[in-house]
Coordinates of C-alpha atoms and ligand atoms in Angstrom, one line a residue:
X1 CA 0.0 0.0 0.0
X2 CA 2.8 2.2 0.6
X3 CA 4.9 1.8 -2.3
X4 CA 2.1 2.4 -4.9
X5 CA -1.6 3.8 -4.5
X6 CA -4.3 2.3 -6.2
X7 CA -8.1 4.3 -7.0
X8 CA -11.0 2.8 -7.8
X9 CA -13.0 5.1 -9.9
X10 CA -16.8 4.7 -10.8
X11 CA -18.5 6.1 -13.8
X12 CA -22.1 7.1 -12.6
X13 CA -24.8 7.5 -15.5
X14 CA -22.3 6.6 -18.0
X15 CA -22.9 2.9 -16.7
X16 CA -26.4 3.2 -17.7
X17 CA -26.0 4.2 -21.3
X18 CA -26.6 1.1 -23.1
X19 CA -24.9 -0.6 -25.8
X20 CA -22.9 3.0 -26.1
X21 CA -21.3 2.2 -22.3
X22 CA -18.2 0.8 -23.6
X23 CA -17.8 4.3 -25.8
X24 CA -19.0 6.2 -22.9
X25 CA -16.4 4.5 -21.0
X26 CA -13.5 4.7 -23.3
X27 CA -14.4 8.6 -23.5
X28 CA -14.1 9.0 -19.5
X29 CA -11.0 7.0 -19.3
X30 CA -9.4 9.1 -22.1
X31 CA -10.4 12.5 -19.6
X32 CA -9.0 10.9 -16.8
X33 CA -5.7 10.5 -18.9
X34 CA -5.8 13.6 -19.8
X35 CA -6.0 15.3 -16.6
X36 CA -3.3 12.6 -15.4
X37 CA -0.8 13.0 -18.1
X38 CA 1.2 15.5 -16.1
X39 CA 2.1 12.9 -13.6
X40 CA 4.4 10.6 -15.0
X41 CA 4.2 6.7 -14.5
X42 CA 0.0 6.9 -13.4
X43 CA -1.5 4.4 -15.0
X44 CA -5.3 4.3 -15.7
X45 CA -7.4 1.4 -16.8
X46 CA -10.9 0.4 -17.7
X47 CA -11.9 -3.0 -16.1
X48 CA -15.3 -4.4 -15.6
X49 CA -17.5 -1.0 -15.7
X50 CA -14.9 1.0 -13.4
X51 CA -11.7 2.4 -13.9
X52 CA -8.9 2.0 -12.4
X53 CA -6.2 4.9 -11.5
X54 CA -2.4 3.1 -10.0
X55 CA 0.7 5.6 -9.2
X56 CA 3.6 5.7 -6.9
X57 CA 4.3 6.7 -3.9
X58 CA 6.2 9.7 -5.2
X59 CA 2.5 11.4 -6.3
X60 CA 0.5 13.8 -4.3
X61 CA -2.6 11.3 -4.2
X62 CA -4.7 13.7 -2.5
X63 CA -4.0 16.4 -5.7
X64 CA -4.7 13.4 -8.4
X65 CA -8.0 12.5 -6.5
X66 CA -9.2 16.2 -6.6
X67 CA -7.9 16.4 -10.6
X68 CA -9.9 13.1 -11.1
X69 CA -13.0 14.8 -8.9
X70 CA -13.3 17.7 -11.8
X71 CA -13.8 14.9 -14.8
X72 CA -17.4 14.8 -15.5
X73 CA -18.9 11.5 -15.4
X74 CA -16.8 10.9 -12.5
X75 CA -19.8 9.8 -9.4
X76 CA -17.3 8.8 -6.9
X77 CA -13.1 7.6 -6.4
X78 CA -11.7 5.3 -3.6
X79 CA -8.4 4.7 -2.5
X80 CA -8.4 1.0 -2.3
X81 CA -6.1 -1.5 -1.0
X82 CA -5.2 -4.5 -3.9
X83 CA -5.2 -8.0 -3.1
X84 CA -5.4 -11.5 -4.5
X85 CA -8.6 -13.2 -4.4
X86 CA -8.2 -15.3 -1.6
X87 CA -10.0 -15.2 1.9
X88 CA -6.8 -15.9 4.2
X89 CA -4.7 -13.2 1.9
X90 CA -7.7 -10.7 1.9
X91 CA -8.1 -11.2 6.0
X92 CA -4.5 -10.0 6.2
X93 CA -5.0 -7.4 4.3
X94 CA -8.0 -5.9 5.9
X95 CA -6.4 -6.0 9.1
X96 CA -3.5 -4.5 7.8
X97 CA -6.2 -1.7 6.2
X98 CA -7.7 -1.1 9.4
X99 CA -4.7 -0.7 11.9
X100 CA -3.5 1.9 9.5
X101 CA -7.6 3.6 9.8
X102 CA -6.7 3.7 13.2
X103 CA -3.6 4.9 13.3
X104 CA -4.4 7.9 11.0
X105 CA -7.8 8.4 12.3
X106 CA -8.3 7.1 15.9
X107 CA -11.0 4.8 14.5
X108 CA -13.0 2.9 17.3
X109 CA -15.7 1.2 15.5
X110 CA -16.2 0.0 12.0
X111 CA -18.8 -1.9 10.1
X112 CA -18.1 -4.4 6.9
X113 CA -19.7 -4.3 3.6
X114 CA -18.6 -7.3 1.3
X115 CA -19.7 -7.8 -2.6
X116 CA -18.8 -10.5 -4.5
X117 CA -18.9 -9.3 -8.2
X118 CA -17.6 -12.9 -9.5
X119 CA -20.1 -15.5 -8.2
X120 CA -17.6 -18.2 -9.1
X121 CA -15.9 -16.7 -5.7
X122 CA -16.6 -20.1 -3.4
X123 CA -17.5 -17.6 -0.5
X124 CA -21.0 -15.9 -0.7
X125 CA -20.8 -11.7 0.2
X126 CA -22.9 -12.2 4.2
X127 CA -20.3 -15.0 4.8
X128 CA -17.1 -12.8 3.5
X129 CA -18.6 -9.9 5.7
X130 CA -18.9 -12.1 8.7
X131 CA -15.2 -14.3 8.2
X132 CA -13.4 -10.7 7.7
X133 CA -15.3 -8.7 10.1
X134 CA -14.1 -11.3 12.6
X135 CA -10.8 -11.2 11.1
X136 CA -10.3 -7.4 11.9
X137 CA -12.2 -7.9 15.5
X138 CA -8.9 -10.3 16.9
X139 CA -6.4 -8.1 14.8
X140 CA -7.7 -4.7 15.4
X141 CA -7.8 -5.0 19.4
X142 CA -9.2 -1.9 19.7
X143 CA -11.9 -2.1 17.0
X144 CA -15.7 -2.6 17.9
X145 CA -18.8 -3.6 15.0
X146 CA -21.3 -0.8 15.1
X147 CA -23.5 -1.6 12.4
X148 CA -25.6 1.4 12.8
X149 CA -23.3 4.2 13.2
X150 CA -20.0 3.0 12.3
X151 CA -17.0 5.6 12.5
X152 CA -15.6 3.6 9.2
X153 CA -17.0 2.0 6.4
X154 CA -14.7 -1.4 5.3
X155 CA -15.7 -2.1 1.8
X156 CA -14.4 -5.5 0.7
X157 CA -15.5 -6.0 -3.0
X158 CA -14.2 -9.1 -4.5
X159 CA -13.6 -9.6 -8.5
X160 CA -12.2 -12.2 -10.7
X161 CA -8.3 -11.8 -10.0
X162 CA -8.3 -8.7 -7.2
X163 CA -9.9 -7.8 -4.1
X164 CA -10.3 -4.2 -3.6
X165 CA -10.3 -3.1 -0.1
X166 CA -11.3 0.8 0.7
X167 CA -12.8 2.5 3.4
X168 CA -14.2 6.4 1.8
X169 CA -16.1 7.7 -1.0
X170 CA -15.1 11.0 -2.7
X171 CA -17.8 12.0 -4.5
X172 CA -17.5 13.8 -8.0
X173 CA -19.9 15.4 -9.9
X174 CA -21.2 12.9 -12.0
X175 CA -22.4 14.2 -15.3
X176 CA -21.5 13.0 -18.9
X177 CA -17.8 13.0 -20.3
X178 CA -16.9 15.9 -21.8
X179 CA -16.9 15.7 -25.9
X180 CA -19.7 13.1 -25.9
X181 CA -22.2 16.0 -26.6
X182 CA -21.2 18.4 -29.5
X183 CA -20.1 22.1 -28.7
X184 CA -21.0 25.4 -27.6
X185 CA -20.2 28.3 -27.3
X186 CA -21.6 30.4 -24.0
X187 CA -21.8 34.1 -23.8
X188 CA -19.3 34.7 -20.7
X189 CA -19.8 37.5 -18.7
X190 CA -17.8 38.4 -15.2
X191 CA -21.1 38.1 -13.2
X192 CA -22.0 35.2 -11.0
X193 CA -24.6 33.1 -13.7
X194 CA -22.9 32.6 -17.0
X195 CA -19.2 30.7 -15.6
X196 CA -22.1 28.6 -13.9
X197 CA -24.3 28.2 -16.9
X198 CA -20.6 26.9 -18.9
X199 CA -19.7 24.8 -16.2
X200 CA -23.5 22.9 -16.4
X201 CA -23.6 22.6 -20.0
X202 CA -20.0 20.9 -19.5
X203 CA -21.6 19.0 -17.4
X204 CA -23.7 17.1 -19.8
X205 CA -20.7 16.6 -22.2
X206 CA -20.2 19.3 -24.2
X207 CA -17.2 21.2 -25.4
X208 CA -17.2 24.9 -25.2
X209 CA -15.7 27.7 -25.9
X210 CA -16.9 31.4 -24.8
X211 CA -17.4 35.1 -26.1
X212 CA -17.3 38.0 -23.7
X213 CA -18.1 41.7 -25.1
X214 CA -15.9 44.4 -23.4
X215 CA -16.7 48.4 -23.9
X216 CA -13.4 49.0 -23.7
X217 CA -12.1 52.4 -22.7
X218 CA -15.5 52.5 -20.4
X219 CA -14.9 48.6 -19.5
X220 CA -11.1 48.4 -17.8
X221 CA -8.5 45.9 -19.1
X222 CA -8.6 44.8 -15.4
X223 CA -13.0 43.8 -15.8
X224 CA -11.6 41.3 -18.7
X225 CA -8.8 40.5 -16.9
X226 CA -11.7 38.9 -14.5
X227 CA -13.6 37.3 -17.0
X228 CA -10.0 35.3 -17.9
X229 CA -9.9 34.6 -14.6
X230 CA -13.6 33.0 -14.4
X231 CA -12.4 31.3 -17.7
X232 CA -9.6 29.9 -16.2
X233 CA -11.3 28.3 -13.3
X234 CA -14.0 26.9 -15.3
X235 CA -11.1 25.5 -17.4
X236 CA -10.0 23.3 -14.9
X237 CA -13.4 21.3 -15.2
X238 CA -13.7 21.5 -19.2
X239 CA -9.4 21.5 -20.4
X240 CA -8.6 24.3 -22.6
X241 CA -10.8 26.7 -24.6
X242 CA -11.0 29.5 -26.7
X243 CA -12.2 33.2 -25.4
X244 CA -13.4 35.1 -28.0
X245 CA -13.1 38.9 -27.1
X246 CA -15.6 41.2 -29.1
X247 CA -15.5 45.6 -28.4
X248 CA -19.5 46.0 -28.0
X249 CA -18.6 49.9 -27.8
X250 CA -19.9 51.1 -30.9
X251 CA -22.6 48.9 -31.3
X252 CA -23.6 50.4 -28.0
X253 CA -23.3 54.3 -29.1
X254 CA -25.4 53.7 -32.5
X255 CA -28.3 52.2 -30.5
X256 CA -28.0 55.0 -27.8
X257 CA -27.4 57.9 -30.7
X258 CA -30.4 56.4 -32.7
X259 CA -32.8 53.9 -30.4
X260 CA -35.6 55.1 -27.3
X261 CA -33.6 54.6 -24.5
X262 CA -35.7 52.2 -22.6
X263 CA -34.9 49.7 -25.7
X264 CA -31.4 50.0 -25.0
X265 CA -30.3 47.1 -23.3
X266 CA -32.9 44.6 -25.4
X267 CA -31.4 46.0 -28.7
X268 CA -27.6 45.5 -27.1
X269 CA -28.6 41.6 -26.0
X270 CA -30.2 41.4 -29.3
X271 CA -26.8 42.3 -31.2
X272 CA -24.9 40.2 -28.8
X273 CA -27.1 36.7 -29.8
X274 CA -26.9 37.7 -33.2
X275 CA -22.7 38.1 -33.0
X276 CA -22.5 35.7 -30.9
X277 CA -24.4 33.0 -33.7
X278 CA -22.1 34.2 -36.0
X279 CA -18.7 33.5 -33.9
X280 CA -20.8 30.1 -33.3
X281 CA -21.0 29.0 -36.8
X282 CA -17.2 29.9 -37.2
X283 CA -16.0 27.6 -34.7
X284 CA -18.6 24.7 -35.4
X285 CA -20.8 25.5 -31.9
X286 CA -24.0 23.9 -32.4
X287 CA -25.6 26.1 -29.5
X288 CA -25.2 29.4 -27.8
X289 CA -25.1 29.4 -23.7
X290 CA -26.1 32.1 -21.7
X291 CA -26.6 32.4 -17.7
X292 CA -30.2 34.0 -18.0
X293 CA -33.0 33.0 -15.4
X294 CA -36.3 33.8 -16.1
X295 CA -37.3 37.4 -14.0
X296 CA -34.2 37.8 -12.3
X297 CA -33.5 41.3 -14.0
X298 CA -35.4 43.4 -16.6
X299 CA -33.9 42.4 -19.3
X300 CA -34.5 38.4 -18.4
X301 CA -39.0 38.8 -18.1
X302 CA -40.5 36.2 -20.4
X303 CA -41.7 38.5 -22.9
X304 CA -37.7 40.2 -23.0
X305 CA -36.2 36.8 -23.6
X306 CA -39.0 35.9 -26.5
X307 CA -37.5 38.7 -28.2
X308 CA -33.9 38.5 -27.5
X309 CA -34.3 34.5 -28.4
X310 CA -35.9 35.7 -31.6
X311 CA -32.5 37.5 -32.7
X312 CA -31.1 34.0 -33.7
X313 CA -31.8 31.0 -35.1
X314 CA -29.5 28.9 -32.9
X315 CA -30.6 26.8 -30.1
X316 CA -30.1 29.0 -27.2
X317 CA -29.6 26.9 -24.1
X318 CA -30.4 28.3 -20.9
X319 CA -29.5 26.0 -18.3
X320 CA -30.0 28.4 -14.8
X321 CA -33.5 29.0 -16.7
X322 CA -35.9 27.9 -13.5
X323 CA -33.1 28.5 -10.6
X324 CA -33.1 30.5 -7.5
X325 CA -30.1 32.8 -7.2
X326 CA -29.3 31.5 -3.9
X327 CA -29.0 27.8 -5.9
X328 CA -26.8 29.9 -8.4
X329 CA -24.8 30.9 -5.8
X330 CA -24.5 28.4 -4.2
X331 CA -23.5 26.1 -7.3
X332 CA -20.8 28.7 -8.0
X333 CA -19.5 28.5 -4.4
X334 CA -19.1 24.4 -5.4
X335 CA -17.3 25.2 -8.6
X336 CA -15.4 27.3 -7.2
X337 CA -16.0 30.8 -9.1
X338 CA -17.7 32.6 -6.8
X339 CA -15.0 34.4 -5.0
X340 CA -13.9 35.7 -8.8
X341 CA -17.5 36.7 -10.0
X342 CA -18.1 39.1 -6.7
X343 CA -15.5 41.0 -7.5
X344 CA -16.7 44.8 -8.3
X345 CA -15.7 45.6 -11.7
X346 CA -17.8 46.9 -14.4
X347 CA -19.3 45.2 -17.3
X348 CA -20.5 46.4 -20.8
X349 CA -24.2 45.6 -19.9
X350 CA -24.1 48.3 -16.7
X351 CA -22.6 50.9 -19.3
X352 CA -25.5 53.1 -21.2
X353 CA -28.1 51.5 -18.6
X354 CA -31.2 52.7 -19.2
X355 CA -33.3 54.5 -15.9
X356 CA -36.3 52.5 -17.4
X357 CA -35.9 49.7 -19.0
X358 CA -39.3 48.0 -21.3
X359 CA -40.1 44.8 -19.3
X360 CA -42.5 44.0 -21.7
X361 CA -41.3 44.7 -25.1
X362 CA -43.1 44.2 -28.1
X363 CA -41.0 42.4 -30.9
X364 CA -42.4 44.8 -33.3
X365 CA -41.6 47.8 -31.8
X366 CA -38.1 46.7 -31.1
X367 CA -37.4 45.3 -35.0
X368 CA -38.6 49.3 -36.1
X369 CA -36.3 50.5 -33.8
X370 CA -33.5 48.5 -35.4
X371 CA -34.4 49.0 -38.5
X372 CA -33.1 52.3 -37.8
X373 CA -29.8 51.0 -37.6
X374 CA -27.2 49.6 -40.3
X375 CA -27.1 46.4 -38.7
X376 CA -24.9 43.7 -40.8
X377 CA -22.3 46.8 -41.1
X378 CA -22.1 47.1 -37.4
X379 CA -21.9 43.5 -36.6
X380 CA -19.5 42.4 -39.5
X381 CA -17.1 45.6 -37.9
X382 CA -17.8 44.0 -34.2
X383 CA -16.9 40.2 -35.7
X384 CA -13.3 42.4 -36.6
X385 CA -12.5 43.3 -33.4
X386 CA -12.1 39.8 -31.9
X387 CA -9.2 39.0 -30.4
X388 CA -9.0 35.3 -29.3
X389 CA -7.4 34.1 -26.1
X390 CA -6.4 30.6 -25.5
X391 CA -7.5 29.6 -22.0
X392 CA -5.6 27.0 -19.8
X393 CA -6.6 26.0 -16.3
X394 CA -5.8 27.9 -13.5
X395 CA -2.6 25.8 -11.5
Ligands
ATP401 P1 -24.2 37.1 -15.2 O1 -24.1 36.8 -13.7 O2 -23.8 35.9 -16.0 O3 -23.5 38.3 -15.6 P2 -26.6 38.6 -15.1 O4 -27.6 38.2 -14.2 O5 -25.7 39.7 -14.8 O6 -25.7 37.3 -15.5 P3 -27.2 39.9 -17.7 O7 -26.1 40.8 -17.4 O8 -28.5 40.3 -18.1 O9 -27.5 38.9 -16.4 O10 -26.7 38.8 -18.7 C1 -27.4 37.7 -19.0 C2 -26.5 36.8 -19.8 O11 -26.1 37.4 -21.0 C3 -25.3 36.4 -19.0 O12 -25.5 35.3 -18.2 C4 -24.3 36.0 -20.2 O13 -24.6 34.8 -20.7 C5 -24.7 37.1 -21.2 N1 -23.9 38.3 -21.1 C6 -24.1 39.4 -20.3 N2 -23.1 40.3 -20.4 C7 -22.2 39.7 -21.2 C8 -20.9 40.1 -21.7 N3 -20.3 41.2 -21.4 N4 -20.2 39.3 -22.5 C9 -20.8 38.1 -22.9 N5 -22.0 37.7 -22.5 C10 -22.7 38.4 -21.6
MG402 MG1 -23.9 40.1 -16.3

């Protein structure tokens, strides 16, 4: 145990996908190689619906289970103890497993759980729970059974050729694995919903890459400096990505100079889905991601988002759709972006805010208002202002 570290790692709904499992598989083992490959000499392997992560003692295995937490499709990873198939060899080993429980831990009580995956096993699981349990009871002097509230859990699950011997569950986030379900690209702002919105759509499987607007000189360099940051950390869930940068500026003053005010922020989120469907197409997105929630701000009342969602053909998904913030927020603390999104810089949506925004716009009204403006022009010079910045994980 101390020379090498084994982890048992268990794909949640991938295992129910079908006759696709064994792709759904192969596609979570290749993430967990992924986020692995900078640790030389780990090895990970698919075996009998789980997968199986060895390394040396030289590797932080603390860090490599949090990495492995961060791979969606991941529902849970065990640090297990590896043994031959064999009652007296699996005895040894479990007391072995528990004195160590107890000398990390101070454990005092502990309760068995045995499965026996290969029924050719001549022991049934009661009877290996029972023979072990006992086992540990003259080894472990210390050690009591509490079957109701044990202080440790002593798994003993028994395949073909190994035993696997652990003790904790770290849970991951479950999910599908990423680049089983196409690609999109979500409209990134530096606010609390939209990293959130990425990080869910991930979730299910799918690539992405994001467009934030900036109004640079009345954005700083410092507010997209932030939205990097939010990038990055969503990064460390989805691998690298592309942030498409887009100057919304003049967009902005030509609806402003030429638009009833209380239209302007519906005419700028207008322009932004339509930009945004173009950057999709580009880079073969087959959706467009944004963080809205139906009523949370004026621009977000059912009758707003029919019209903004009528700027675009794309799919527009809206995963935060039927949230409470405080679920937002709290999903953000989880992800870890929260700290980042709270910080107080400006965005291009608070510049040119109107003092009365239309909550219930009427799509005609706000095509005639943009019928006032030279629209394809504005957008095609918006689409030449990107910049692109490749975004890696934060360390
Ligand atoms: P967030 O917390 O994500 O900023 P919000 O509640 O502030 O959301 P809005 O500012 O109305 O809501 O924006 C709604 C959605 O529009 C955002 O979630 C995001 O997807 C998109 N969006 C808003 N501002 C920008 C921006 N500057 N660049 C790219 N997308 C944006
Ligand atoms: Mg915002």
């Amino acid at each position: 145990m101390k020379d090498q570290f084994t982890l048992i790692v268990r794909c949640g709904e991938v295992a129910l996908k079908g006759l696709n499992k064994p792709y759904f598989e192969r596609m979570l083992a290749d993430r967990i190689r992924k986020v692995t490959k900078a640790y030389e000499g780990i090895s990970v392997v698919r075996s009998e619906g789980l997968i199986f992560v060895r390394g040396g003692a030289h590797h932080d295995v603390e860090k490599v289970m949090a990495d492995i937490s961060k791979v969606f499709g991941v529902a849970s990873i065990s640090p297990a103890m590896e043994v031959e198939s064999d009652m007296e060899k699996i005895g040894e080993a479990a007391v072995e497993f528990m004195l160590d429980l107890i000398e990390r831990k101070g454990v005092k009580t502990f309760k068995v759980e045995a499965k026996r995956a290969d029924k050719s096993f001549p022991v049934k699981s009661p009877d290996i729970g029972r023979q072990i349990g006992a086992k540990v009871l003259i080894g472990c002097k210390v050690l009591k059974v509490d079957v109701h509230k044990p202080e440790a859990m002593l798994f003993i699950d028994v395949r073909k050729d190994r035993t696997y011997i652990f003790e904790q569950k770290l849970s991951g986030f479950g999910g599908l694995p990423l680049g089983t379900n196409g690609k999109g690209l979500v409209l990134l702002s530096g606010g609390i919903d939209s990293p959130v919105a990425a990080w869910m759509m991930a979730k299910r499987g799918m690539l992405i890459e994001a467009l934030h607007f900036h109004s640079y000189p009345y954005t700083s360099e410092r507010a997209q400096e932030k939205v990097e940051d939010l990038a990055r950390i969503v990064a460390g869930y989805t691998g690298n990505f592309n942030l498409h940068v887009i100057n919304l500026l003049p967009i902005q003053e030509a609806i402003v100079a030429n638009c009833p005010e209380e239209e302007t922020t519906l005419l700028v989120r207008r322009f932004m889905m339509k930009i945004a469907e173009r950057v999709a197409k580009d880079r073969s997105c087959m959706m467009l991601i944004t963080g809205e929630n139906l009523g949370q701000v004026a621009s977000q009342t059912a009758e707003a988002l029919v019209v903004t969602d009528q700027a675009v053909t794309m799919p527009v998904m809206r995963p935060l759709i039927a949230m409470d913030k405080v679920e937002i927020m709290d999903r953000a603390r989880d992800i870890g972006t929260y700290e980042t999104s709270i910080l107080p810089y400006e965005d291009c949506c608070t510049v040119f805010l109107p003092k009365h925004p239309k909550t219930k716009p009427k799509l005609e009204a706000i095509l005639a208002s943009e019928s006032l403006l030279d629209g394809e022009t504005l957008i095609e010079k918006a689409l030449e202002s990107r910049e692109v910045v490749r975004i890696q994980p934060t360390l």
